[in-house]
PDB file of C-alpha atoms in Angstrom:
ATOM      1  CA  MET U  19       3.856  24.263  -2.201  1.00 50.00           C
ATOM      2  CA  SER U  20       0.907  22.296  -0.940  1.00 56.00           C
ATOM      3  CA  ALA U  21       0.350  18.933  -2.318  1.00 61.00           C
ATOM      4  CA  THR U  22      -3.544  19.276  -2.003  1.00 78.00           C
ATOM      5  CA  PRO U  23      -6.010  20.615  -4.532  1.00 88.00           C
ATOM      6  CA  PHE U  24      -8.698  20.542  -1.819  1.00 93.00           C
ATOM      7  CA  SER U  25      -9.470  23.848  -0.385  1.00 93.00           C
ATOM      8  CA  SER U  26     -11.039  22.283   2.836  1.00 96.00           C
ATOM      9  CA  ILE U  27     -11.510  19.069   4.739  1.00 97.00           C
ATOM     10  CA  ASP U  28     -15.127  18.950   3.482  1.00 97.00           C
ATOM     11  CA  ALA U  29     -13.882  19.132  -0.131  1.00 97.00           C
ATOM     12  CA  LEU U  30     -11.485  16.307   0.551  1.00 97.00           C
ATOM     13  CA  THR U  31     -14.223  14.242   2.202  1.00 97.00           C
ATOM     14  CA  GLN U  32     -16.495  14.686  -0.784  1.00 96.00           C
ATOM     15  CA  ALA U  33     -13.687  13.855  -3.271  1.00 97.00           C
ATOM     16  CA  LEU U  34     -12.965  10.608  -1.336  1.00 96.00           C
ATOM     17  CA  GLU U  35     -16.672   9.728  -1.235  1.00 94.00           C
ATOM     18  CA  ARG U  36     -16.755  10.217  -5.044  1.00 94.00           C
ATOM     19  CA  ALA U  37     -13.796   7.579  -5.155  1.00 93.00           C
ATOM     20  CA  GLY U  38     -15.956   5.183  -3.082  1.00 89.00           C
ATOM     21  CA  TYR U  39     -14.303   5.988   0.289  1.00 94.00           C
ATOM     22  CA  PHE U  40     -16.423   7.102   3.240  1.00 94.00           C
ATOM     23  CA  ALA U  41     -13.943   8.802   5.768  1.00 95.00           C
ATOM     24  CA  ASP U  42     -15.126  10.288   9.088  1.00 94.00           C
ATOM     25  CA  ARG U  43     -14.118  13.684  10.274  1.00 96.00           C
ATOM     26  CA  ARG U  44     -10.946  12.662  12.145  1.00 96.00           C
ATOM     27  CA  LEU U  45      -9.579  10.581   9.434  1.00 97.00           C
ATOM     28  CA  ALA U  46     -10.313  13.323   6.790  1.00 97.00           C
ATOM     29  CA  THR U  47      -8.623  15.834   8.878  1.00 98.00           C
ATOM     30  CA  ALA U  48      -5.424  13.624   9.205  1.00 98.00           C
ATOM     31  CA  VAL U  49      -5.295  13.150   5.307  1.00 98.00           C
ATOM     32  CA  PHE U  50      -5.915  16.839   4.692  1.00 97.00           C
ATOM     33  CA  LEU U  51      -3.045  17.721   7.037  1.00 97.00           C
ATOM     34  CA  ALA U  52      -0.715  15.092   5.561  1.00 97.00           C
ATOM     35  CA  LEU U  53      -1.477  16.698   2.076  1.00 97.00           C
ATOM     36  CA  LYS U  54      -1.159  20.277   3.347  1.00 96.00           C
ATOM     37  CA  LEU U  55       2.025  19.768   5.250  1.00 96.00           C
ATOM     38  CA  GLN U  56       3.565  17.176   2.785  1.00 96.00           C
ATOM     39  CA  ARG U  57       4.190  14.688   5.593  1.00 97.00           C
ATOM     40  CA  PRO U  58       3.794  10.843   5.282  1.00 98.00           C
ATOM     41  CA  LEU U  59       0.748   9.562   7.062  1.00 98.00           C
ATOM     42  CA  LEU U  60       0.961   6.453   9.215  1.00 98.00           C
ATOM     43  CA  LEU U  61      -2.211   4.408   9.520  1.00 98.00           C
ATOM     44  CA  GLU U  62      -2.542   1.763  12.160  1.00 97.00           C
ATOM     45  CA  GLY U  63      -5.600  -0.353  12.863  1.00 95.00           C
ATOM     46  CA  GLU U  64      -6.960  -3.798  12.866  1.00 91.00           C
ATOM     47  CA  PRO U  65      -6.882  -5.717   9.511  1.00 90.00           C
ATOM     48  CA  GLY U  66      -9.855  -4.931   7.375  1.00 89.00           C
ATOM     49  CA  VAL U  67     -10.675  -1.332   8.644  1.00 93.00           C
ATOM     50  CA  GLY U  68      -9.812   0.218   5.228  1.00 93.00           C
ATOM     51  CA  LYS U  69      -6.274   1.461   5.606  1.00 96.00           C
ATOM     52  CA  THR U  70      -5.079   0.252   2.061  1.00 96.00           C
ATOM     53  CA  GLU U  71      -8.497   1.323   0.540  1.00 95.00           C
ATOM     54  CA  LEU U  72      -7.753   4.811   1.683  1.00 97.00           C
ATOM     55  CA  ALA U  73      -4.535   5.024  -0.371  1.00 97.00           C
ATOM     56  CA  LYS U  74      -6.350   3.700  -3.372  1.00 96.00           C
ATOM     57  CA  ALA U  75      -9.131   6.168  -3.032  1.00 96.00           C
ATOM     58  CA  LEU U  76      -6.799   9.102  -2.421  1.00 97.00           C
ATOM     59  CA  ALA U  77      -4.877   8.387  -5.531  1.00 97.00           C
ATOM     60  CA  GLY U  78      -8.155   8.433  -7.512  1.00 96.00           C
ATOM     61  CA  ALA U  79      -9.306  11.688  -5.841  1.00 96.00           C
ATOM     62  CA  LEU U  80      -5.954  13.263  -6.632  1.00 97.00           C
ATOM     63  CA  GLY U  81      -5.735  11.927 -10.094  1.00 96.00           C
ATOM     64  CA  ARG U  82      -2.183  10.425  -9.369  1.00 97.00           C
ATOM     65  CA  GLU U  83      -0.670   7.056  -9.990  1.00 97.00           C
ATOM     66  CA  LEU U  84      -0.710   4.736  -7.031  1.00 98.00           C
ATOM     67  CA  LEU U  85       2.585   2.815  -6.324  1.00 98.00           C
ATOM     68  CA  ARG U  86       2.302   0.035  -3.875  1.00 97.00           C
ATOM     69  CA  LEU U  87       5.154  -1.509  -1.667  1.00 97.00           C
ATOM     70  CA  GLN U  88       3.847  -4.587  -0.115  1.00 97.00           C
ATOM     71  CA  CYS U  89       6.086  -5.318   2.987  1.00 97.00           C
ATOM     72  CA  TYR U  90       7.073  -8.717   4.283  1.00 96.00           C
ATOM     73  CA  ASP U  91       9.504 -10.462   6.497  1.00 94.00           C
ATOM     74  CA  GLY U  92      13.063 -10.299   4.950  1.00 93.00           C
ATOM     75  CA  LEU U  93      12.192  -7.482   2.520  1.00 94.00           C
ATOM     76  CA  GLU U  94      15.404  -5.912   1.259  1.00 91.00           C
ATOM     77  CA  HIS U  95      15.977  -2.406   0.265  1.00 88.00           C
ATOM     78  CA  ARG U  96      16.864  -3.141  -3.318  1.00 87.00           C
ATOM     79  CA  GLU U  97      13.338  -4.813  -3.637  1.00 92.00           C
ATOM     80  CA  ALA U  98      11.874  -1.478  -2.604  1.00 95.00           C
ATOM     81  CA  LEU U  99      14.271   0.971  -4.218  1.00 94.00           C
ATOM     82  CA  TYR U 100      16.072  -0.299  -7.332  1.00 92.00           C
ATOM     83  CA  GLU U 101      17.977  -3.305  -8.777  1.00 90.00           C
ATOM     84  CA  TRP U 102      20.234  -3.521 -11.654  1.00 89.00           C
ATOM     85  CA  ASN U 103      19.401  -5.703 -14.705  1.00 88.00           C
ATOM     86  CA  TYR U 104      22.385  -8.125 -14.178  1.00 87.00           C
ATOM     87  CA  ALA U 105      21.477 -10.362 -17.273  1.00 88.00           C
ATOM     88  CA  ALA U 106      21.567  -7.197 -19.538  1.00 87.00           C
ATOM     89  CA  GLN U 107      24.763  -6.041 -17.880  1.00 85.00           C
ATOM     90  CA  LEU U 108      26.478  -9.233 -18.373  1.00 87.00           C
ATOM     91  CA  LEU U 109      25.559  -9.348 -22.093  1.00 86.00           C
ATOM     92  CA  HIS U 110      26.960  -5.829 -22.535  1.00 83.00           C
ATOM     93  CA  MET U 111      30.159  -6.891 -20.821  1.00 82.00           C
ATOM     94  CA  ARG U 112      30.404  -9.998 -22.982  1.00 83.00           C
ATOM     95  CA  ALA U 113      29.880  -7.846 -26.068  1.00 82.00           C
ATOM     96  CA  VAL U 114      32.727  -5.647 -24.999  1.00 79.00           C
ATOM     97  CA  GLU U 115      35.045  -8.678 -24.523  1.00 77.00           C
ATOM     98  CA  LEU U 116      34.208 -10.020 -27.972  1.00 78.00           C
ATOM     99  CA  ARG U 117      34.263  -6.775 -29.864  1.00 70.00           C
ATOM    100  CA  ALA U 118      36.973  -4.732 -28.397  1.00 65.00           C
ATOM    101  CA  PRO U 119      39.902  -6.332 -30.487  1.00 58.00           C
ATOM    102  CA  THR U 120      38.099  -5.269 -33.707  1.00 52.00           C
ATOM    103  CA  LEU U 121      37.788  -1.502 -32.745  1.00 48.00           C
ATOM    104  CA  GLY U 122      39.907   0.629 -34.886  1.00 43.00           C
ATOM    105  CA  THR U 123      39.809  -1.711 -37.756  1.00 39.00           C
ATOM    106  CA  GLY U 124      36.921  -0.181 -39.626  1.00 39.00           C
ATOM    107  CA  VAL U 125      34.137  -2.043 -37.790  1.00 37.00           C
ATOM    108  CA  SER U 126      31.299   0.583 -37.183  1.00 39.00           C
ATOM    109  CA  SER U 127      28.448  -1.448 -35.832  1.00 39.00           C
ATOM    110  CA  LEU U 128      29.595  -1.733 -32.253  1.00 39.00           C
ATOM    111  CA  PRO U 129      26.904  -1.089 -29.647  1.00 42.00           C
ATOM    112  CA  PRO U 130      26.364   1.305 -27.815  1.00 46.00           C
ATOM    113  CA  GLU U 131      27.334   4.174 -30.119  1.00 40.00           C
ATOM    114  CA  GLY U 132      30.468   5.885 -28.869  1.00 39.00           C
ATOM    115  CA  ALA U 133      30.476   3.802 -25.737  1.00 42.00           C
ATOM    116  CA  LEU U 134      33.455   1.763 -26.794  1.00 39.00           C
ATOM    117  CA  ALA U 135      35.385   4.622 -28.390  1.00 39.00           C
ATOM    118  CA  GLY U 136      38.651   4.075 -26.739  1.00 39.00           C
ATOM    119  CA  LEU U 137      38.708   0.303 -26.641  1.00 40.00           C
ATOM    120  CA  GLY U 138      41.537  -1.381 -28.351  1.00 39.00           C
ATOM    121  CA  ARG U 139      43.252   1.754 -29.530  1.00 44.00           C
ATOM    122  CA  PRO U 140      46.933   2.034 -29.047  1.00 42.00           C
ATOM    123  CA  GLY U 141      47.573   3.450 -25.744  1.00 46.00           C
ATOM    124  CA  ALA U 142      44.103   3.199 -24.416  1.00 49.00           C
ATOM    125  CA  GLY U 143      45.192   0.521 -22.049  1.00 52.00           C
ATOM    126  CA  GLY U 144      43.504  -2.395 -20.581  1.00 56.00           C
ATOM    127  CA  GLN U 145      42.612  -0.792 -17.220  1.00 58.00           C
ATOM    128  CA  GLU U 146      41.050   2.129 -19.022  1.00 56.00           C
ATOM    129  CA  THR U 147      38.994  -0.270 -21.089  1.00 68.00           C
ATOM    130  CA  ALA U 148      37.805  -2.221 -18.131  1.00 69.00           C
ATOM    131  CA  GLU U 149      36.793   0.931 -16.104  1.00 72.00           C
ATOM    132  CA  GLN U 150      34.958   2.432 -19.088  1.00 75.00           C
ATOM    133  CA  ALA U 151      33.179  -0.762 -19.631  1.00 73.00           C
ATOM    134  CA  GLU U 152      32.107  -0.935 -15.954  1.00 73.00           C
ATOM    135  CA  ARG U 153      30.730   2.623 -16.086  1.00 74.00           C
ATOM    136  CA  GLU U 154      28.664   1.784 -19.033  1.00 79.00           C
ATOM    137  CA  VAL U 155      26.896  -1.100 -17.335  1.00 81.00           C
ATOM    138  CA  TYR U 156      25.512   1.325 -14.787  1.00 82.00           C
ATOM    139  CA  GLN U 157      23.623   3.416 -17.120  1.00 82.00           C
ATOM    140  CA  ASP U 158      19.983   4.433 -16.751  1.00 82.00           C
ATOM    141  CA  ARG U 159      18.771   1.777 -19.210  1.00 86.00           C
ATOM    142  CA  TYR U 160      20.023  -1.104 -16.917  1.00 88.00           C
ATOM    143  CA  LEU U 161      18.227   0.474 -14.029  1.00 89.00           C
ATOM    144  CA  ILE U 162      15.100  -1.507 -12.692  1.00 92.00           C
ATOM    145  CA  ARG U 163      13.085   1.082 -10.632  1.00 93.00           C
ATOM    146  CA  ARG U 164      11.123  -0.314  -7.809  1.00 95.00           C
ATOM    147  CA  PRO U 165       8.309   1.634  -6.009  1.00 97.00           C
ATOM    148  CA  LEU U 166      10.395   3.946  -3.834  1.00 96.00           C
ATOM    149  CA  LEU U 167      12.385   5.075  -6.710  1.00 95.00           C
ATOM    150  CA  GLN U 168       9.472   5.351  -8.971  1.00 97.00           C
ATOM    151  CA  ALA U 169       7.641   7.542  -6.497  1.00 97.00           C
ATOM    152  CA  LEU U 170      10.637   9.928  -6.219  1.00 97.00           C
ATOM    153  CA  GLN U 171      11.212  10.183 -10.061  1.00 95.00           C
ATOM    154  CA  ALA U 172       7.384  10.534 -10.855  1.00 96.00           C
ATOM    155  CA  PRO U 173       6.777  13.746 -12.727  1.00 95.00           C
ATOM    156  CA  ALA U 174       4.397  16.405 -11.384  1.00 94.00           C
ATOM    157  CA  PRO U 175       1.923  16.251  -9.803  1.00 94.00           C
ATOM    158  CA  GLY U 176       3.628  13.185  -8.290  1.00 95.00           C
ATOM    159  CA  ALA U 177       2.470   9.685  -7.149  1.00 97.00           C
ATOM    160  CA  VAL U 178       0.774   8.228  -4.104  1.00 98.00           C
ATOM    161  CA  LEU U 179       3.181   5.678  -2.525  1.00 98.00           C
ATOM    162  CA  LEU U 180       1.530   3.062  -0.354  1.00 98.00           C
ATOM    163  CA  ILE U 181       3.900   1.393   1.899  1.00 98.00           C
ATOM    164  CA  ASP U 182       1.592  -1.377   3.042  1.00 97.00           C
ATOM    165  CA  GLU U 183       1.943  -3.441   6.366  1.00 97.00           C
ATOM    166  CA  LEU U 184       5.193  -1.987   7.337  1.00 97.00           C
ATOM    167  CA  ASP U 185       5.012  -4.028  10.571  1.00 97.00           C
ATOM    168  CA  ARG U 186       5.673  -7.129   8.536  1.00 96.00           C
ATOM    169  CA  ALA U 187       9.110  -5.932   7.492  1.00 96.00           C
ATOM    170  CA  ASP U 188      12.126  -6.117   9.883  1.00 94.00           C
ATOM    171  CA  GLU U 189      13.596  -3.172  11.849  1.00 93.00           C
ATOM    172  CA  PRO U 190      16.587  -2.795   9.320  1.00 93.00           C
ATOM    173  CA  PHE U 191      14.132  -1.868   6.573  1.00 95.00           C
ATOM    174  CA  GLU U 192      12.406   0.644   8.825  1.00 95.00           C
ATOM    175  CA  ALA U 193      15.871   2.212   9.248  1.00 95.00           C
ATOM    176  CA  PHE U 194      16.396   2.258   5.699  1.00 94.00           C
ATOM    177  CA  LEU U 195      13.096   4.212   5.038  1.00 96.00           C
ATOM    178  CA  LEU U 196      14.056   7.120   7.292  1.00 96.00           C
ATOM    179  CA  GLU U 197      15.875   9.189   4.724  1.00 95.00           C
ATOM    180  CA  TYR U 198      12.932   8.796   2.348  1.00 96.00           C
ATOM    181  CA  LEU U 199      10.251   9.675   5.051  1.00 97.00           C
ATOM    182  CA  GLY U 200      12.254  12.565   6.416  1.00 96.00           C
ATOM    183  CA  GLU U 201      13.607  14.275   3.227  1.00 96.00           C
ATOM    184  CA  TYR U 202      11.928  12.595   0.334  1.00 96.00           C
ATOM    185  CA  GLN U 203      15.286  11.400  -0.973  1.00 96.00           C
ATOM    186  CA  VAL U 204      17.575   8.348  -1.075  1.00 93.00           C
ATOM    187  CA  SER U 205      21.285   7.723  -1.456  1.00 87.00           C
ATOM    188  CA  ILE U 206      22.286   5.271  -4.128  1.00 84.00           C
ATOM    189  CA  PRO U 207      26.033   4.381  -4.451  1.00 82.00           C
ATOM    190  CA  GLU U 208      26.134   4.411  -8.188  1.00 78.00           C
ATOM    191  CA  LEU U 209      23.724   7.288  -8.826  1.00 79.00           C
ATOM    192  CA  GLY U 210      24.243   9.599  -5.802  1.00 87.00           C
ATOM    193  CA  THR U 211      21.292  11.278  -3.915  1.00 92.00           C
ATOM    194  CA  VAL U 212      17.956  11.002  -5.627  1.00 93.00           C
ATOM    195  CA  ARG U 213      15.611  13.773  -4.483  1.00 95.00           C
ATOM    196  CA  ALA U 214      11.782  13.887  -5.318  1.00 96.00           C
ATOM    197  CA  VAL U 215      10.876  15.540  -8.525  1.00 94.00           C
ATOM    198  CA  ALA U 216       7.451  16.087  -7.048  1.00 96.00           C
ATOM    199  CA  THR U 217       6.732  15.338  -3.318  1.00 96.00           C
ATOM    200  CA  PRO U 218       4.914  11.919  -3.328  1.00 97.00           C
ATOM    201  CA  VAL U 219       1.930  11.546  -1.099  1.00 98.00           C
ATOM    202  CA  THR U 220       3.075   8.675   1.228  1.00 98.00           C
ATOM    203  CA  ILE U 221       0.643   6.413   3.127  1.00 98.00           C
ATOM    204  CA  LEU U 222       2.053   3.791   5.539  1.00 98.00           C
ATOM    205  CA  THR U 223      -0.066   1.151   7.049  1.00 98.00           C
ATOM    206  CA  SER U 224       0.471  -1.196  10.004  1.00 97.00           C
ATOM    207  CA  ASN U 225      -1.681  -3.913  11.576  1.00 95.00           C
ATOM    208  CA  ARG U 226       0.327  -3.559  14.608  1.00 92.00           C
ATOM    209  CA  THR U 227       1.647  -7.025  14.835  1.00 92.00           C
ATOM    210  CA  ARG U 228       4.664  -5.183  16.310  1.00 93.00           C
ATOM    211  CA  GLU U 229       5.491  -1.742  17.465  1.00 94.00           C
ATOM    212  CA  LEU U 230       7.100   0.434  14.891  1.00 96.00           C
ATOM    213  CA  HIS U 231      10.290   2.327  15.741  1.00 95.00           C
ATOM    214  CA  ASP U 232       9.764   5.793  17.139  1.00 96.00           C
ATOM    215  CA  ALA U 233      12.071   7.207  14.468  1.00 96.00           C
ATOM    216  CA  VAL U 234       9.487   6.200  11.845  1.00 97.00           C
ATOM    217  CA  LYS U 235       6.595   7.576  13.910  1.00 96.00           C
ATOM    218  CA  ARG U 236       8.344  10.939  14.337  1.00 96.00           C
ATOM    219  CA  ARG U 237       8.580  11.346  10.519  1.00 97.00           C
ATOM    220  CA  CYS U 238       4.876  10.696  10.004  1.00 98.00           C
ATOM    221  CA  LEU U 239       1.517  12.117  10.882  1.00 98.00           C
ATOM    222  CA  TYR U 240      -0.380   9.379  12.805  1.00 98.00           C
ATOM    223  CA  HIS U 241      -3.963   8.087  12.918  1.00 98.00           C
ATOM    224  CA  TRP U 242      -5.443   5.073  14.424  1.00 97.00           C
ATOM    225  CA  LEU U 243      -8.263   3.821  12.187  1.00 95.00           C
ATOM    226  CA  ASP U 244     -11.104   1.907  13.974  1.00 93.00           C
ATOM    227  CA  TYR U 245     -13.910  -0.025  12.315  1.00 93.00           C
ATOM    228  CA  PRO U 246     -16.521   2.294  10.856  1.00 92.00           C
ATOM    229  CA  ASP U 247     -19.616   3.243  12.696  1.00 92.00           C
ATOM    230  CA  ARG U 248     -22.904   1.605  11.344  1.00 92.00           C
ATOM    231  CA  GLU U 249     -23.954   4.652   9.357  1.00 93.00           C
ATOM    232  CA  ARG U 250     -20.573   4.738   7.607  1.00 93.00           C
ATOM    233  CA  GLU U 251     -20.645   1.019   7.101  1.00 94.00           C
ATOM    234  CA  LEU U 252     -24.105   1.204   5.527  1.00 95.00           C
ATOM    235  CA  ALA U 253     -22.920   3.993   3.086  1.00 93.00           C
ATOM    236  CA  ILE U 254     -19.985   1.791   1.999  1.00 93.00           C
ATOM    237  CA  VAL U 255     -22.183  -1.322   1.537  1.00 95.00           C
ATOM    238  CA  GLN U 256     -24.657   0.769  -0.434  1.00 94.00           C
ATOM    239  CA  ALA U 257     -22.075   2.354  -2.595  1.00 92.00           C
ATOM    240  CA  ARG U 258     -20.220  -0.940  -3.146  1.00 92.00           C
ATOM    241  CA  VAL U 259     -23.205  -3.251  -3.663  1.00 95.00           C
ATOM    242  CA  PRO U 260     -25.915  -1.187  -5.531  1.00 94.00           C
ATOM    243  CA  GLY U 261     -27.879  -4.205  -6.115  1.00 94.00           C
ATOM    244  CA  ALA U 262     -28.691  -4.627  -2.351  1.00 95.00           C
ATOM    245  CA  SER U 263     -31.850  -3.107  -1.100  1.00 95.00           C
ATOM    246  CA  GLN U 264     -31.808  -0.376   1.475  1.00 94.00           C
ATOM    247  CA  ALA U 265     -33.356  -2.729   4.004  1.00 95.00           C
ATOM    248  CA  LEU U 266     -30.864  -5.552   3.288  1.00 96.00           C
ATOM    249  CA  SER U 267     -27.819  -3.187   3.383  1.00 96.00           C
ATOM    250  CA  ARG U 268     -28.933  -1.827   6.749  1.00 95.00           C
ATOM    251  CA  GLN U 269     -29.250  -5.283   8.162  1.00 95.00           C
ATOM    252  CA  VAL U 270     -25.786  -6.230   6.921  1.00 96.00           C
ATOM    253  CA  ALA U 271     -24.333  -3.122   8.585  1.00 96.00           C
ATOM    254  CA  GLU U 272     -26.191  -3.617  11.753  1.00 95.00           C
ATOM    255  CA  PHE U 273     -25.414  -7.424  12.038  1.00 95.00           C
ATOM    256  CA  VAL U 274     -21.677  -7.005  11.315  1.00 95.00           C
ATOM    257  CA  GLY U 275     -21.549  -4.069  13.842  1.00 94.00           C
ATOM    258  CA  ARG U 276     -23.028  -6.296  16.476  1.00 93.00           C
ATOM    259  CA  LEU U 277     -20.656  -9.078  15.585  1.00 92.00           C
ATOM    260  CA  ARG U 278     -17.743  -6.677  16.414  1.00 92.00           C
ATOM    261  CA  SER U 279     -19.279  -5.425  19.557  1.00 90.00           C
ATOM    262  CA  GLN U 280     -19.303  -6.986  23.108  1.00 85.00           C
ATOM    263  CA  PRO U 281     -20.363  -9.552  24.250  1.00 86.00           C
ATOM    264  CA  PHE U 282     -20.542 -11.184  20.816  1.00 84.00           C
ATOM    265  CA  ALA U 283     -17.020 -10.161  19.854  1.00 84.00           C
ATOM    266  CA  ASN U 284     -15.577 -12.615  22.463  1.00 86.00           C
ATOM    267  CA  ALA U 285     -17.005 -15.654  20.643  1.00 87.00           C
ATOM    268  CA  PHE U 286     -14.764 -15.127  17.585  1.00 91.00           C
ATOM    269  CA  GLN U 287     -10.833 -14.845  17.022  1.00 91.00           C
ATOM    270  CA  ARG U 288     -11.150 -12.062  14.513  1.00 90.00           C
ATOM    271  CA  ALA U 289     -13.993  -9.786  13.588  1.00 91.00           C
ATOM    272  CA  PRO U 290     -15.007  -9.339   9.998  1.00 93.00           C
ATOM    273  CA  GLY U 291     -13.602  -6.328   8.198  1.00 93.00           C
ATOM    274  CA  ILE U 292     -15.241  -3.858   5.746  1.00 94.00           C
ATOM    275  CA  ALA U 293     -14.242  -6.108   2.699  1.00 92.00           C
ATOM    276  CA  GLU U 294     -16.129  -9.037   4.317  1.00 94.00           C
ATOM    277  CA  SER U 295     -19.209  -6.953   4.902  1.00 95.00           C
ATOM    278  CA  VAL U 296     -19.118  -5.918   1.202  1.00 95.00           C
ATOM    279  CA  GLU U 297     -18.539  -9.512   0.070  1.00 96.00           C
ATOM    280  CA  TRP U 298     -21.267 -10.777   2.254  1.00 97.00           C
ATOM    281  CA  ALA U 299     -23.811  -8.223   0.769  1.00 97.00           C
ATOM    282  CA  LYS U 300     -22.865  -9.243  -2.664  1.00 97.00           C
ATOM    283  CA  ALA U 301     -23.273 -12.910  -1.771  1.00 97.00           C
ATOM    284  CA  LEU U 302     -26.803 -12.301  -0.217  1.00 97.00           C
ATOM    285  CA  VAL U 303     -27.757 -10.582  -3.340  1.00 97.00           C
ATOM    286  CA  ALA U 304     -26.608 -13.430  -5.508  1.00 97.00           C
ATOM    287  CA  LEU U 305     -28.713 -15.609  -3.264  1.00 96.00           C
ATOM    288  CA  ASP U 306     -31.672 -13.341  -3.703  1.00 95.00           C
ATOM    289  CA  THR U 307     -31.896 -12.804  -0.079  1.00 94.00           C
ATOM    290  CA  LEU U 308     -34.304 -10.065   0.989  1.00 92.00           C
ATOM    291  CA  VAL U 309     -34.120 -10.395   4.785  1.00 92.00           C
ATOM    292  CA  LEU U 310     -31.599 -12.022   7.050  1.00 94.00           C
ATOM    293  CA  ASP U 311     -32.549 -14.993   8.889  1.00 94.00           C
ATOM    294  CA  PRO U 312     -30.538 -17.344  11.195  1.00 95.00           C
ATOM    295  CA  GLU U 313     -30.358 -19.980   8.517  1.00 95.00           C
ATOM    296  CA  VAL U 314     -28.871 -17.734   5.803  1.00 95.00           C
ATOM    297  CA  VAL U 315     -26.477 -16.206   8.310  1.00 95.00           C
ATOM    298  CA  SER U 316     -25.167 -19.650   9.296  1.00 94.00           C
ATOM    299  CA  ASP U 317     -24.984 -20.830   5.638  1.00 95.00           C
ATOM    300  CA  THR U 318     -22.828 -17.933   4.511  1.00 96.00           C
ATOM    301  CA  ALA U 319     -20.600 -17.565   7.594  1.00 95.00           C
ATOM    302  CA  GLY U 320     -17.701 -18.547   5.476  1.00 95.00           C
ATOM    303  CA  ILE U 321     -17.811 -15.238   3.792  1.00 95.00           C
ATOM    304  CA  LEU U 322     -17.588 -13.251   7.085  1.00 95.00           C
ATOM    305  CA  PHE U 323     -15.021 -15.292   8.690  1.00 94.00           C
ATOM    306  CA  LYS U 324     -11.772 -17.124   7.415  1.00 91.00           C
ATOM    307  CA  GLN U 325     -11.176 -19.296  10.441  1.00 91.00           C
ATOM    308  CA  ARG U 326     -12.858 -22.655  10.917  1.00 93.00           C
ATOM    309  CA  GLU U 327     -13.361 -21.941  14.559  1.00 93.00           C
ATOM    310  CA  ASP U 328     -15.055 -18.658  13.871  1.00 93.00           C
ATOM    311  CA  VAL U 329     -17.381 -20.222  11.122  1.00 94.00           C
ATOM    312  CA  ALA U 330     -18.388 -22.984  13.601  1.00 93.00           C
ATOM    313  CA  ALA U 331     -19.058 -20.324  16.353  1.00 92.00           C
ATOM    314  CA  LEU U 332     -21.659 -18.486  14.353  1.00 93.00           C
ATOM    315  CA  THR U 333     -24.401 -20.983  14.906  1.00 92.00           C
ATOM    316  CA  GLN U 334     -28.010 -20.338  14.094  1.00 93.00           C
ATOM    317  CA  ASP U 335     -28.759 -19.720  17.815  1.00 93.00           C
ATOM    318  CA  LEU U 336     -26.088 -17.051  18.025  1.00 92.00           C
ATOM    319  CA  ALA U 337     -27.243 -15.700  14.668  1.00 92.00           C
ATOM    320  CA  ALA U 338     -30.791 -15.411  16.196  1.00 93.00           C
ATOM    321  CA  ASP U 339     -29.515 -13.481  19.062  1.00 91.00           C
ATOM    322  CA  LEU U 340     -27.646 -11.012  16.948  1.00 90.00           C
ATOM    323  CA  LEU U 341     -30.702 -10.418  14.734  1.00 92.00           C
ATOM    324  CA  LYS U 342     -33.016  -9.563  17.699  1.00 86.00           C
ATOM    325  CA  PRO U 343     -33.736  -5.865  17.875  1.00 80.00           C
ATOM    326  CA  GLU U 344     -31.354  -4.047  20.220  1.00 75.00           C
ATOM    327  CA  GLU U 345     -32.698  -2.606  23.431  1.00 71.00           C
ATOM    328  CA  ALA U 346     -33.129   1.058  23.459  1.00 62.00           C
TER     329      ALA U 346
END
């Protein structure tokens, strides 16, 4: 059964726009196919191009819960899948040790109900007691579900799982994901194989700080996400900063677009992302700015850039060049 309620790519595009995300045709097509074919979608691109925001907007458009797994160096599968509540398990075992001798003597308040039925009875044996107590601590109530397991056990219509910045995790973690990405299931020693109740919509992102393994890519649809063109960035700024005038929003979109383009891009270590464009527009509105000029650009450079060298590089002279009308 298809995981998409959208009858067409255009319908999906409109739903994303209502959720505040402006996707171009190629991106909308990739998302539509991921939903239609029930395949994970791997998004690669520079930081700040809107990969994470797409997952958020898609969850909103689908009316599904968003589950996020933020990857980092050293991430272990238990932090992604599940953990046992060791403290509660130890308390349970301690209760067994303390109360077992009283069983069969009329004491009826031993937790959990029926769990210790054989303990202390003649013939039950210490080994049976220990094995039963061990089984009891691996019950559902002691299980802490992490995003992957939550996604698999989410009831219909299912969840949207964002596996964010997978390139930050190490290769063993990529290998651990293969079963999930290929079959929407995981194997847990104490619980067996857990299969998806409803197929989760899965979005993976990578800033390409390192190359992901081919086995991961084969299990996913792939899309390279670029910075938006100026008209799409203008639409984003207008939607996110309704207090900005049409003229100021257009200036912001055009200025940031030129910052990212040659030859100006060579002056900076990292180009500003969409989030920086939106924050800059908000800051300009807060300063009651009606029109960009070199002085206000230089004064607010710390919103566009997060590197000291980049802030210093955006001088008033360079800002004046960027503000000049482009040659036809």
